[in-house]
Short mmCIF file of C-alpha atoms in Angstrom, two decimals:
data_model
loop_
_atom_site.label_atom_id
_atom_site.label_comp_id
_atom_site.label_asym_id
_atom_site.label_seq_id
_atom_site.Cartn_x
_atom_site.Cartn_y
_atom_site.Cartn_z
CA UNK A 1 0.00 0.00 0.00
CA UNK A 2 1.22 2.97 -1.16
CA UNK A 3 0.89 6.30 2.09
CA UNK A 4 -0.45 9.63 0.55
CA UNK A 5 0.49 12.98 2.35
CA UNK A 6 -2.83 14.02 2.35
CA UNK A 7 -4.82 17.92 2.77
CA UNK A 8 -8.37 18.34 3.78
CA UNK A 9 -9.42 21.82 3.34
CA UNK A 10 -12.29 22.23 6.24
CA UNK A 11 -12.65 21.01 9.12
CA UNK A 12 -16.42 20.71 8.79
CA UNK A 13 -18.44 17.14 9.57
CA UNK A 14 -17.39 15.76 6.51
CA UNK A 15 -13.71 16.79 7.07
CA UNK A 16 -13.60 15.27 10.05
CA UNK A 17 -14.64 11.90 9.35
CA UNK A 18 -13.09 12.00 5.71
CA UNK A 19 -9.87 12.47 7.94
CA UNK A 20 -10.66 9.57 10.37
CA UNK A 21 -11.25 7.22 7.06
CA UNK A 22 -7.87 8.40 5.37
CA UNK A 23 -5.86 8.11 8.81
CA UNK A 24 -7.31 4.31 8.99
CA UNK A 25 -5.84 3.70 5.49
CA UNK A 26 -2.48 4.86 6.62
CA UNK A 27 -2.33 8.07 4.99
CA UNK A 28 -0.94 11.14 6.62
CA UNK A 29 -3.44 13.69 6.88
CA UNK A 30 -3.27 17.35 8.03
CA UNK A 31 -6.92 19.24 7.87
CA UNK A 32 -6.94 22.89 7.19
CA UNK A 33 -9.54 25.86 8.33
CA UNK A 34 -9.55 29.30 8.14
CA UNK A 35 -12.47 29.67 11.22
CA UNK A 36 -11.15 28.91 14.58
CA UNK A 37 -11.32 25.89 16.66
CA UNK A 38 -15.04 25.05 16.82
CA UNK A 39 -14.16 23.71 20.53
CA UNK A 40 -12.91 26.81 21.63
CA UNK A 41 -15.51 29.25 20.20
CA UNK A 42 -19.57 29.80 21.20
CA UNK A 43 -21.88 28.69 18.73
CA UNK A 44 -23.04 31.07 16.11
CA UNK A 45 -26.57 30.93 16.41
CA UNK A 46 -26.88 30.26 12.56
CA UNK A 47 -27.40 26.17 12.78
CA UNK A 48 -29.91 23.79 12.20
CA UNK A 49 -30.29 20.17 13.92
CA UNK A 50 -28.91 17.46 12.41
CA UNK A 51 -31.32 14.77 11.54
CA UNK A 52 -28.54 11.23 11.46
CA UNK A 53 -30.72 8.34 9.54
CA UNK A 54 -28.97 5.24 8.34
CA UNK A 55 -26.86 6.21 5.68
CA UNK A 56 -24.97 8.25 8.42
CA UNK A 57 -24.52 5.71 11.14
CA UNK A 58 -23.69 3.29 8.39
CA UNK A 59 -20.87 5.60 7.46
CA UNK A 60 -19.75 5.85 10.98
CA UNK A 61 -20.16 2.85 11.95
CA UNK A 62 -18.08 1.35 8.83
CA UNK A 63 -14.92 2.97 10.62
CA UNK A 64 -15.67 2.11 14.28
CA UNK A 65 -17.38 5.59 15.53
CA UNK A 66 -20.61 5.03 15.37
CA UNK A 67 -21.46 4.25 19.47
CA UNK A 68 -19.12 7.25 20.11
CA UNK A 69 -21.80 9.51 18.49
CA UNK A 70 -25.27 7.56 19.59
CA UNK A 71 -24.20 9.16 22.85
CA UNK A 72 -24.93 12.74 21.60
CA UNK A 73 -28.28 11.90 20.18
CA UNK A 74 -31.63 11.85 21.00
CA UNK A 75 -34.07 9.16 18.62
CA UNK A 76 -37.37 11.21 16.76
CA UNK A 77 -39.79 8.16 16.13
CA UNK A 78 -42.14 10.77 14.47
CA UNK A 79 -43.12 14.43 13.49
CA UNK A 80 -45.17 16.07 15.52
CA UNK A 81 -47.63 18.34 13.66
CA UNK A 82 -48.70 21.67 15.77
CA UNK A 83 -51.72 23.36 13.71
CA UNK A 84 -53.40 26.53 15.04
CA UNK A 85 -56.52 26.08 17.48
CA UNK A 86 -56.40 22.59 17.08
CA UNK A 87 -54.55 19.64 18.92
CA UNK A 88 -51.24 18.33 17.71
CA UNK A 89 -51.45 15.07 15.82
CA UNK A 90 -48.25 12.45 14.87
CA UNK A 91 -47.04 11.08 11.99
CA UNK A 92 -44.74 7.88 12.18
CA UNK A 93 -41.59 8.41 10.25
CA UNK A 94 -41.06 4.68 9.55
CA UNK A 95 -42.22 1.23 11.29
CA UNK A 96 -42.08 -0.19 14.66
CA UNK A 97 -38.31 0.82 16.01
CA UNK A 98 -37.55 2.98 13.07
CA UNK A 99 -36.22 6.67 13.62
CA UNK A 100 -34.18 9.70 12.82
CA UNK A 101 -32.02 11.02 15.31
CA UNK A 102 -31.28 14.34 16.18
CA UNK A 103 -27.66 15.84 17.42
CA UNK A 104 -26.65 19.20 17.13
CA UNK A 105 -24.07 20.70 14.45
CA UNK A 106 -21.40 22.29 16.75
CA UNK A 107 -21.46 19.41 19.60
CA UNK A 108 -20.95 16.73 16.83
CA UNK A 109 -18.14 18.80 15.23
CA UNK A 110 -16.62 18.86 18.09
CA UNK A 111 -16.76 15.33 18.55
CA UNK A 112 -15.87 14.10 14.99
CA UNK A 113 -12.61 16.62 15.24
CA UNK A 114 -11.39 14.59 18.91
CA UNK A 115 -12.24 11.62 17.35
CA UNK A 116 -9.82 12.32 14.00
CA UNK A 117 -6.97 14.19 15.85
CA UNK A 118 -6.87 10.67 18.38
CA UNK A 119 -6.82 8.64 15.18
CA UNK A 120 -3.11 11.15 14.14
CA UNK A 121 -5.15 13.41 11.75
CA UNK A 122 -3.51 17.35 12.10
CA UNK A 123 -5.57 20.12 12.40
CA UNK A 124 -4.67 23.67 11.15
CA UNK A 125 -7.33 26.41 12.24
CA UNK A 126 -7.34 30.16 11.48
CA UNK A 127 -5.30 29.40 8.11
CA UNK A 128 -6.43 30.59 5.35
CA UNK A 129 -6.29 28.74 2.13
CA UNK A 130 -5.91 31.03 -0.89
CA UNK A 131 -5.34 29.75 -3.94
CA UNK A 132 -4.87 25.84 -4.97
CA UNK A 133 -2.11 24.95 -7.61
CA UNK A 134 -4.37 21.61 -8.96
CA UNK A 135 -1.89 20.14 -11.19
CA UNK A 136 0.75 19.90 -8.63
CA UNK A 137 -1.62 19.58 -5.58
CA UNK A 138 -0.40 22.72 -3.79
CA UNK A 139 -1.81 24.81 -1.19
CA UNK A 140 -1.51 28.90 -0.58
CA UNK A 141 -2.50 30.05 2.74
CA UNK A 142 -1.92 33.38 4.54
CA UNK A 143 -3.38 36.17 6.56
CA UNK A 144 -4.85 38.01 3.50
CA UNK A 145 -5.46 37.62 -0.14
CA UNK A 146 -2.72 40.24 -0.90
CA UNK A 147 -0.25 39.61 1.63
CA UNK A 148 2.72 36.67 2.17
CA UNK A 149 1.67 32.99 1.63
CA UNK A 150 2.77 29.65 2.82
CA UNK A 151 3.42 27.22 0.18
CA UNK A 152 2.10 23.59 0.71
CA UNK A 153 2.97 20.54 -1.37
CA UNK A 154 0.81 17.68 -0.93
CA UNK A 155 -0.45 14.41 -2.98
CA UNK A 156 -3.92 14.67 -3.18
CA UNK A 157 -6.31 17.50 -1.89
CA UNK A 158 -9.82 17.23 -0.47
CA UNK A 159 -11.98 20.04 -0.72
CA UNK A 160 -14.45 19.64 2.50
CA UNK A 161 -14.88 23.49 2.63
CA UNK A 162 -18.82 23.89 1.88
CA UNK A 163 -21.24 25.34 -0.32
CA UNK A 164 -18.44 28.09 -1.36
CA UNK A 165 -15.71 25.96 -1.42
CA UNK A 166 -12.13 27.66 -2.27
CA UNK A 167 -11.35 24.35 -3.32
CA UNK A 168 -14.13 24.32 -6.38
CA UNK A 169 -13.67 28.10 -6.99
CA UNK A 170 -10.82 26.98 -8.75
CA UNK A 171 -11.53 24.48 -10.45
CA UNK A 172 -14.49 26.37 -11.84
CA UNK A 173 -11.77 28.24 -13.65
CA UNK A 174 -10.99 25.26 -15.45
CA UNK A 175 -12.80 24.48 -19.46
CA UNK A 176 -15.81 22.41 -19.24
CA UNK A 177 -16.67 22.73 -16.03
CA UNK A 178 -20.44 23.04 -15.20
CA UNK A 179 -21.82 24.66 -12.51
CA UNK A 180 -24.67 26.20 -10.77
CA UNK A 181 -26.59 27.31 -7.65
CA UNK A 182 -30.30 28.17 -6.57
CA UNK A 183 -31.30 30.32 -3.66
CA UNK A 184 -34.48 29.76 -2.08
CA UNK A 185 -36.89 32.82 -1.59
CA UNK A 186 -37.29 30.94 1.98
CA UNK A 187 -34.58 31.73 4.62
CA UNK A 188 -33.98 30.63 8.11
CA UNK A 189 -33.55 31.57 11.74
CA UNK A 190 -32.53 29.67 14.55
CA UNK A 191 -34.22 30.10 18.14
CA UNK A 192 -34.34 27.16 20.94
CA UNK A 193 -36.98 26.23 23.69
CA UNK A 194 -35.03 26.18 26.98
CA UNK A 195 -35.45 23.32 29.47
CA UNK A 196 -37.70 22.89 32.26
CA UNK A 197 -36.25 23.81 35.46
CA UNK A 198 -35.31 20.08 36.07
CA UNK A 199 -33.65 19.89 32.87
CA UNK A 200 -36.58 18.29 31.10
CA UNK A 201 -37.86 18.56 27.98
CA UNK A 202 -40.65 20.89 27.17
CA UNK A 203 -42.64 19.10 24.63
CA UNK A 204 -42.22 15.56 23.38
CA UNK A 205 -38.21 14.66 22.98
CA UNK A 206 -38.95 11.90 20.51
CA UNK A 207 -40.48 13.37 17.92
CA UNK A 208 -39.21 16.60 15.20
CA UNK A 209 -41.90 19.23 15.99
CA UNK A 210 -43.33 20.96 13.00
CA UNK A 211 -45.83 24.19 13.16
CA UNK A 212 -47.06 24.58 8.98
CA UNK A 213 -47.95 27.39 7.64
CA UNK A 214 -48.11 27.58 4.10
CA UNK A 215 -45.16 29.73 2.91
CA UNK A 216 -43.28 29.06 6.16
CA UNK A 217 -43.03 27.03 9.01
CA UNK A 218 -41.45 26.78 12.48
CA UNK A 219 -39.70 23.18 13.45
CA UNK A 220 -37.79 21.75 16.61
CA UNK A 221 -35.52 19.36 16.98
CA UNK A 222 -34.88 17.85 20.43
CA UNK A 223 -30.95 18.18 22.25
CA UNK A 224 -29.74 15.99 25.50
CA UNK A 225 -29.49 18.97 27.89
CA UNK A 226 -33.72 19.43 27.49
CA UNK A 227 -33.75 22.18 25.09
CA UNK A 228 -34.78 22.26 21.61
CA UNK A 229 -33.38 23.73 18.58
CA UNK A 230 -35.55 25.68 16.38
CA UNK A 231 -35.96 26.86 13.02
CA UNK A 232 -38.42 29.51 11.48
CA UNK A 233 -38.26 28.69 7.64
CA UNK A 234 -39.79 32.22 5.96
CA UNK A 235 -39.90 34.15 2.88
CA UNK A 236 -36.84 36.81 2.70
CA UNK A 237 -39.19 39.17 1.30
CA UNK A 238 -42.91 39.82 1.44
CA UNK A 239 -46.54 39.71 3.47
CA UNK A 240 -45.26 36.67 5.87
CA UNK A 241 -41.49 37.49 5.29
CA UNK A 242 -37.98 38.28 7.22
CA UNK A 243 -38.32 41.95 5.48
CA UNK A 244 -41.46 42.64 7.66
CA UNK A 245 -40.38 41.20 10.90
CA UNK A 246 -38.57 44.28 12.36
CA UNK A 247 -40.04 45.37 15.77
CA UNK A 248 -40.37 43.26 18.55
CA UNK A 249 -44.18 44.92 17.92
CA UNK A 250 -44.07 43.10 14.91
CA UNK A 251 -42.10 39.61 16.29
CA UNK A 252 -44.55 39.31 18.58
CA UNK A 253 -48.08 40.51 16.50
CA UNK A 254 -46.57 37.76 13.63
CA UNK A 255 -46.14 35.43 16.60
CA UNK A 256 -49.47 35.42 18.53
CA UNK A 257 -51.37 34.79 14.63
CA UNK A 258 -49.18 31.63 13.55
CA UNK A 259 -47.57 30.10 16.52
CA UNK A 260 -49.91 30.87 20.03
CA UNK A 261 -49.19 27.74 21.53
CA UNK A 262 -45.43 28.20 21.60
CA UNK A 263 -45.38 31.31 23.11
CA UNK A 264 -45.19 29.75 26.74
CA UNK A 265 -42.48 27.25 25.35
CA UNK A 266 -40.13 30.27 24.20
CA UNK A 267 -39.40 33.12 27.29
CA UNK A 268 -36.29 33.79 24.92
CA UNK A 269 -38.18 34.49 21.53
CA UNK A 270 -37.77 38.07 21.29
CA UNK A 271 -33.77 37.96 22.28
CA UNK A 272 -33.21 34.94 19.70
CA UNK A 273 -34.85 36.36 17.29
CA UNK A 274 -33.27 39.82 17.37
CA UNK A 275 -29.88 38.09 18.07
CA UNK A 276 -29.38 35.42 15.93
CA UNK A 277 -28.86 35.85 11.80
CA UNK A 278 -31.58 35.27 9.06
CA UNK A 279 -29.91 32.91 6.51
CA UNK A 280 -29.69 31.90 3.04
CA UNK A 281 -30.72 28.09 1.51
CA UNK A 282 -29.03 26.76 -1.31
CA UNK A 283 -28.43 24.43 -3.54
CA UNK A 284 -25.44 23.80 -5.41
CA UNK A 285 -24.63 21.27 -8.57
CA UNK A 286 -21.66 21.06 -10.52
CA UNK A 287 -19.05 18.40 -12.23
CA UNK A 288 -16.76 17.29 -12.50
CA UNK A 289 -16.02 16.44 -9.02
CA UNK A 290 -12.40 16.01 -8.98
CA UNK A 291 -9.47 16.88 -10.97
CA UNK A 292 -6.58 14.17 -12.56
CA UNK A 293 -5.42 11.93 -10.02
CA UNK A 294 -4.77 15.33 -7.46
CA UNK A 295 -8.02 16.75 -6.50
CA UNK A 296 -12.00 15.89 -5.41
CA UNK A 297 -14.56 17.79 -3.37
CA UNK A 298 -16.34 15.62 -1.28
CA UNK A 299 -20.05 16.42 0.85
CA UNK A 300 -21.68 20.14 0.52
CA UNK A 301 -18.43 21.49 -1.64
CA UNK A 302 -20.01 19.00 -5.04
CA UNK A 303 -23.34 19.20 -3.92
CA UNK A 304 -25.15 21.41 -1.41
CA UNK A 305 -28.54 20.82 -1.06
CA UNK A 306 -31.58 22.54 0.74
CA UNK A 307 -32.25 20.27 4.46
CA UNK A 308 -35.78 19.90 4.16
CA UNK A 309 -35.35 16.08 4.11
CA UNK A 310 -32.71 15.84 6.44
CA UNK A 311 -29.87 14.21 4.43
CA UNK A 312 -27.35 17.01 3.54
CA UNK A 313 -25.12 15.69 6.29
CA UNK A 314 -25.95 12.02 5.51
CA UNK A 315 -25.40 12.11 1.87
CA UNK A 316 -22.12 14.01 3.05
CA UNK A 317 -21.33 10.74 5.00
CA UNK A 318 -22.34 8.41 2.52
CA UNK A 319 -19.99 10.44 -0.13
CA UNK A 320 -16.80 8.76 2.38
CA UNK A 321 -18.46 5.56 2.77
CA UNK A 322 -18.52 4.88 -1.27
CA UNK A 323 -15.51 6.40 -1.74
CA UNK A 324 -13.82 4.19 0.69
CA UNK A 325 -15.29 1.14 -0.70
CA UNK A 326 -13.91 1.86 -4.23
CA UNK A 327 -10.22 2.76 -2.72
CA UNK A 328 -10.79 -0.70 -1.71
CA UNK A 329 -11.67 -2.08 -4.87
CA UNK A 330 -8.67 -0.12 -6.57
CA UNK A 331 -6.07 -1.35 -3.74
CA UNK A 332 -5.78 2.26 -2.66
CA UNK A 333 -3.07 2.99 -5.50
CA UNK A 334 -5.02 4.12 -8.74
CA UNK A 335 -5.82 7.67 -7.77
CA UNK A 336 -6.94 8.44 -11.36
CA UNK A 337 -9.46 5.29 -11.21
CA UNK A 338 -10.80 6.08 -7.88
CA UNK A 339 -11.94 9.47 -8.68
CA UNK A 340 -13.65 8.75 -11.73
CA UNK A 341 -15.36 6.14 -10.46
CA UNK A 342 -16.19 7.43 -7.36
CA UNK A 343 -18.04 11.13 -9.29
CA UNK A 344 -19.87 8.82 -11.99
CA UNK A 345 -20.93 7.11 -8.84
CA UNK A 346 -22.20 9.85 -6.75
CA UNK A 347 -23.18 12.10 -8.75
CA UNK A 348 -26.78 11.60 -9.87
CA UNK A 349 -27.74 10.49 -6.18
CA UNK A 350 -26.84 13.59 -5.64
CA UNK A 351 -28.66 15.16 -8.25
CA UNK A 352 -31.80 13.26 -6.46
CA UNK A 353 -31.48 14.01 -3.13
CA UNK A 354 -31.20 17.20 -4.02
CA UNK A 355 -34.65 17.36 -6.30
CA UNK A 356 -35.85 15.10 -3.19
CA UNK A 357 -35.21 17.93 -0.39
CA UNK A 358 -36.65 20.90 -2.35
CA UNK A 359 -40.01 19.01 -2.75
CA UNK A 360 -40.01 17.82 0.83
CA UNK A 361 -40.02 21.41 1.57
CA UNK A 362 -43.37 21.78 0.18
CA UNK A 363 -44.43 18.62 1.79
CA UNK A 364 -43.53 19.96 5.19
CA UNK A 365 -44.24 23.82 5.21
CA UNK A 366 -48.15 23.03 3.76
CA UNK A 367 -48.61 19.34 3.06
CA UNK A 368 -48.88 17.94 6.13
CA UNK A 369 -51.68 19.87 6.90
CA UNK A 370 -53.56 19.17 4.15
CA UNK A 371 -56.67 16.58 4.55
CA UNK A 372 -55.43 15.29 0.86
CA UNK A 373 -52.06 14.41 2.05
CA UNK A 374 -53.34 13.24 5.53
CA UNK A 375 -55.46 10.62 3.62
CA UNK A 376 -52.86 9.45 1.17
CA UNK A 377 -50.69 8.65 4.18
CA UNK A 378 -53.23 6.51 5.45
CA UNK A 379 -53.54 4.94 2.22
CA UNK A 380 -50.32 4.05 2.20
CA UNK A 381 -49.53 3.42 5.33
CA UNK A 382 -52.16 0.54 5.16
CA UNK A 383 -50.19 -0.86 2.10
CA UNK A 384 -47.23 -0.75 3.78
CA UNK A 385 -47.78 -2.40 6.79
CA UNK A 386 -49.94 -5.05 4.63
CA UNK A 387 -47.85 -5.77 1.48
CA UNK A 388 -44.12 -4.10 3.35
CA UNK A 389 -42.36 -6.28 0.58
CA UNK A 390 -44.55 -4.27 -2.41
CA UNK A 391 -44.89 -0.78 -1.19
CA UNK A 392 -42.25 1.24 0.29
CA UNK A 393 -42.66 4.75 1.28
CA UNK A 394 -40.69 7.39 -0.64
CA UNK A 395 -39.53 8.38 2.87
CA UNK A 396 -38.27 5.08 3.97
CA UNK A 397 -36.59 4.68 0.49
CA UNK A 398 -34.72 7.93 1.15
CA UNK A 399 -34.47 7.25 5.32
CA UNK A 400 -34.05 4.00 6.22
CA UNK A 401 -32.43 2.53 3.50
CA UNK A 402 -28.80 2.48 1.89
CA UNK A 403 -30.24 2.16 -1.77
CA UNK A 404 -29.57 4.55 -4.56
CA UNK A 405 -31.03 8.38 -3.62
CA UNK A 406 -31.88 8.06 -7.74
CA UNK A 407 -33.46 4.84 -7.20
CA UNK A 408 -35.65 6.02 -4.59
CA UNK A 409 -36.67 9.60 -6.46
CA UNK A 410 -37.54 6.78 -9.53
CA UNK A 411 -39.88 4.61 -7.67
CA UNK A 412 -41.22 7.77 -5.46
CA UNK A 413 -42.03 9.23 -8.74
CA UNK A 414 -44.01 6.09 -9.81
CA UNK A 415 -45.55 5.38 -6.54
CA UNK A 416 -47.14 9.00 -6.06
CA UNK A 417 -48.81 8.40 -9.94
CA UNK A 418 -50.18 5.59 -8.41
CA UNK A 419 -51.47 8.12 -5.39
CA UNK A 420 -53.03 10.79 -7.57
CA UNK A 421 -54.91 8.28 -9.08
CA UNK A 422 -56.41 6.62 -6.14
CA UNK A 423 -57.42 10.36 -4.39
CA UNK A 424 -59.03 10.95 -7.85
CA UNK A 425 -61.46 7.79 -6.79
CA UNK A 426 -65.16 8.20 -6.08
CA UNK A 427 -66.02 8.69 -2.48
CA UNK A 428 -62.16 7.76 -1.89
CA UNK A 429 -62.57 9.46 2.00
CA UNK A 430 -65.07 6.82 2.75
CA UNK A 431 -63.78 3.94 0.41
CA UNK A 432 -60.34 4.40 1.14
CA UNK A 433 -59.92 1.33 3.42
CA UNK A 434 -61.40 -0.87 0.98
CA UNK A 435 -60.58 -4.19 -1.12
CA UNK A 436 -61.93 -2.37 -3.87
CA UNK A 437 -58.76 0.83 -3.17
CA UNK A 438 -56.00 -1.87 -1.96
CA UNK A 439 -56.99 -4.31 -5.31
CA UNK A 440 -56.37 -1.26 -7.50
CA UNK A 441 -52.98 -0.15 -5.85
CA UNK A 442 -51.55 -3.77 -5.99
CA UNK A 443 -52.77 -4.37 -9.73
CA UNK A 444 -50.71 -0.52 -10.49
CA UNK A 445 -47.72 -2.19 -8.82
CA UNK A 446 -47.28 -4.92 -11.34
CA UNK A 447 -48.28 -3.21 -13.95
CA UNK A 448 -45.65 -1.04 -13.30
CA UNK A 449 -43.31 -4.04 -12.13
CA UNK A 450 -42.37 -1.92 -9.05
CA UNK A 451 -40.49 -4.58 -6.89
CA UNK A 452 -38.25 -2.90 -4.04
CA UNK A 453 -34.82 -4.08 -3.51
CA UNK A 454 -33.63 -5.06 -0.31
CA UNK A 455 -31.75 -2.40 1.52
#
């Protein structure tokens, strides 16, 4: 086996464990950042839960971490639905057993950095990378753009820097390479429910709250220490928007419309709110992914996506896991090999999950509230736990399963065709638990020959 003298440019969750997987292959690996230490800063009041489903665990587990992380998190069997003057109702994410779990950005950060700097992986914060030299795998760092740099020589890079990577700024500057990114109108702000006095939670800490509203929507995800992080996902601009939310006359007016019931839950509302940043959603696509045998972005730097279904950081994870498996195949030597293979590989799950989380978006912020959408879940839910070999939910496909995210936006496709028709059915709210409903459903399935694969 041939040792590579490795760079990571970020220090982000995918940095981290990309540098944990390199440092078990024997490769020396030294991670650069130009933030601080994330251990030895406050959080920036600009982050939004993580939701870890299988594809992440599997990725952690695959190198041993896996327990080390189960500590931080707290299992969300379900969402939680908060509507106004009515009672909150659940939705099962999966079957019996079957969850998401949530774990906040910063503490896992911190984690995944101890666990890669144990494992011999160096860390460089507060330096700047400048400019890349790809041909010869070189890094430029320094204080400023304009001042002195320090010149370092590497084999391969890793660009693990985000959704405005350095790293793919410059190979954007290369022919032929495609690229492009979408801003949502919606941005987002964080605020938190604080603990009980005890240090309990609140609300229910097993399930991911959501309060719909149309064109925006407030969610909370539940933490170990009995708070919960929250998101308000709004327009930038317009009636319900960011741009009209300036007064704490106005917080509060906006608040006591579209979110009574939470106004006991957050004493802190009007601080948060005022304190922490409204940000930006994107998503970003380009190719190709890496450059000659020298150079690949890995996680949010290829392909940052909106986090509506939850999988930004998974797909991140998953990115690692596949790429690990094919330095397997390729002996760890053929450089050239592995990066080809591993883009034509990724790249249109990526390209899915990424349609996949835009649409979820509408499915959470005004879907779930629908009596439509209510009643196709039941519908299908009945398949599923009937016929579990013949009908799996889009969700599951894309949650609790480690096939293709393009496999799963295929069959979802095909499988909500199958939907429209049935809600199209005579008298379908009072039929829809019938032979006559279930008879037509399986009879689509085989006409369509839509047979799952096992996960």
């Amino acid at each position: 086996m041939q040792t590579k003298n490795i760079a990571i440019v970020g220090s982000g969750l995918v940095g981290s464990l990309l540098a944990i997987y390199l440092r078990a292959r024997g490769h020396q690996v030294t991670v650069f950042d130009r933030r601080p230490d994330i251990r030895t800063v406050e959080f920036s009041g600009r982050s939004i839960n993580l939701a870890m489903s299988v594809r992440g665990w599997n990725a952690l587990d695959k190198v041993g971490i896996g327990d080390s992380i189960r500590e931080l998190a707290i299992p969300m069997h379900k969402r939680t639905i908060h509507l106004v003057d009515q009672e909150p109702y659940n939705q099962p994410y999966g079957k019996e057993g079957e969850a998401i779990y949530s774990i906040p950005r910063g503490i896992l950060n911190r984690k995944m950095i101890d666990l890669a700097e144990e494992r011999g992986a160096i860390f460089k914060f507060n330096e700047k990378v400048w400019d890349i030299n790809l041909p010869e795998a070189k890094i430029f760092t320094g204080e400023t753009e304009k001042g002195e740099w320090q010149e370092y020589q590497y084999d391969l890079i890793f660009g693990c820097d985000g959704a405005f990577s350095r790293v793919r700024h410059k190979m954007q500057r290369r022919s032929r390479f495609d690229y492009s990114q979408h801003f949502l109108d919606t941005g987002y702000k964080e605020l938190k429910i604080p603990a009980n006095a005890d240090g309990t939670h609140k609300i229910d800490k097993n399930s991911l709250h959501i309060w719909p509203r149309g064109e925006f929507m407030l969610i909370a995800l539940p933490n170990l220490d009995g708070t919960f992080t929250c998101t308000l996902f709004m327009p930038h601009e317009g009636e319900n928007s960011f741009e009209n939310l300036k007064t704490d006359e106005e917080i509060l007016a906006f608040w006591n419309t579209n979110f009574p019931s939470t106004k006991e839950l957050m004493p802190t509302l009007l601080e948060d709110f005022n304190r922490n940043p409204t940000s930006a959603l994107v998503t970003i696509k380009c190719y190709p992914w890496t450059y000659w045998n020298k150079v690949a972005l890995i996680g949010d730097s290829a392909h940052a996506i909106v986090p509506f279904y939850g999988q930004g950081m998974n797909a991140g994870f998953e990115d690692i896991a596949v790429l690990d498996d094919i330095i397997e195949r390729f002996n760890n030597e053929d450089w050239q090999t592995i990066f080809e293979t591993f883009q034509e590989s990724r790249k249109p799950n990526a390209d899915a999950i990424a349609e996949l989380s835009y649409r979820n978006f509408m499915e959470m912020s005004s879907k779930t509230a629908d009596p439509n959408f209510i009643l196709r879940k039941k519908i299908e839910k009945k398949i599923t736990d009937k016929y579990p070999n013949k009908w799996v939910p889009l969700y599951s496909r894309v949650t609790f399963s480690h096939r293709p995210y393009a496999e799963a936006l295929k069959m979802g496709e095909e499988q909500a065709a199958i939907m429209d028709e049935v809600l199209t059915m005579d008298n379908i709210e009072e039929l829809w638990n019938s032979p006559e409903v279930e008879d037509f459903i399986l009879t689509s399935l085989e006409k369509k020959e839509l047979i799952p694969q096992k996960s």
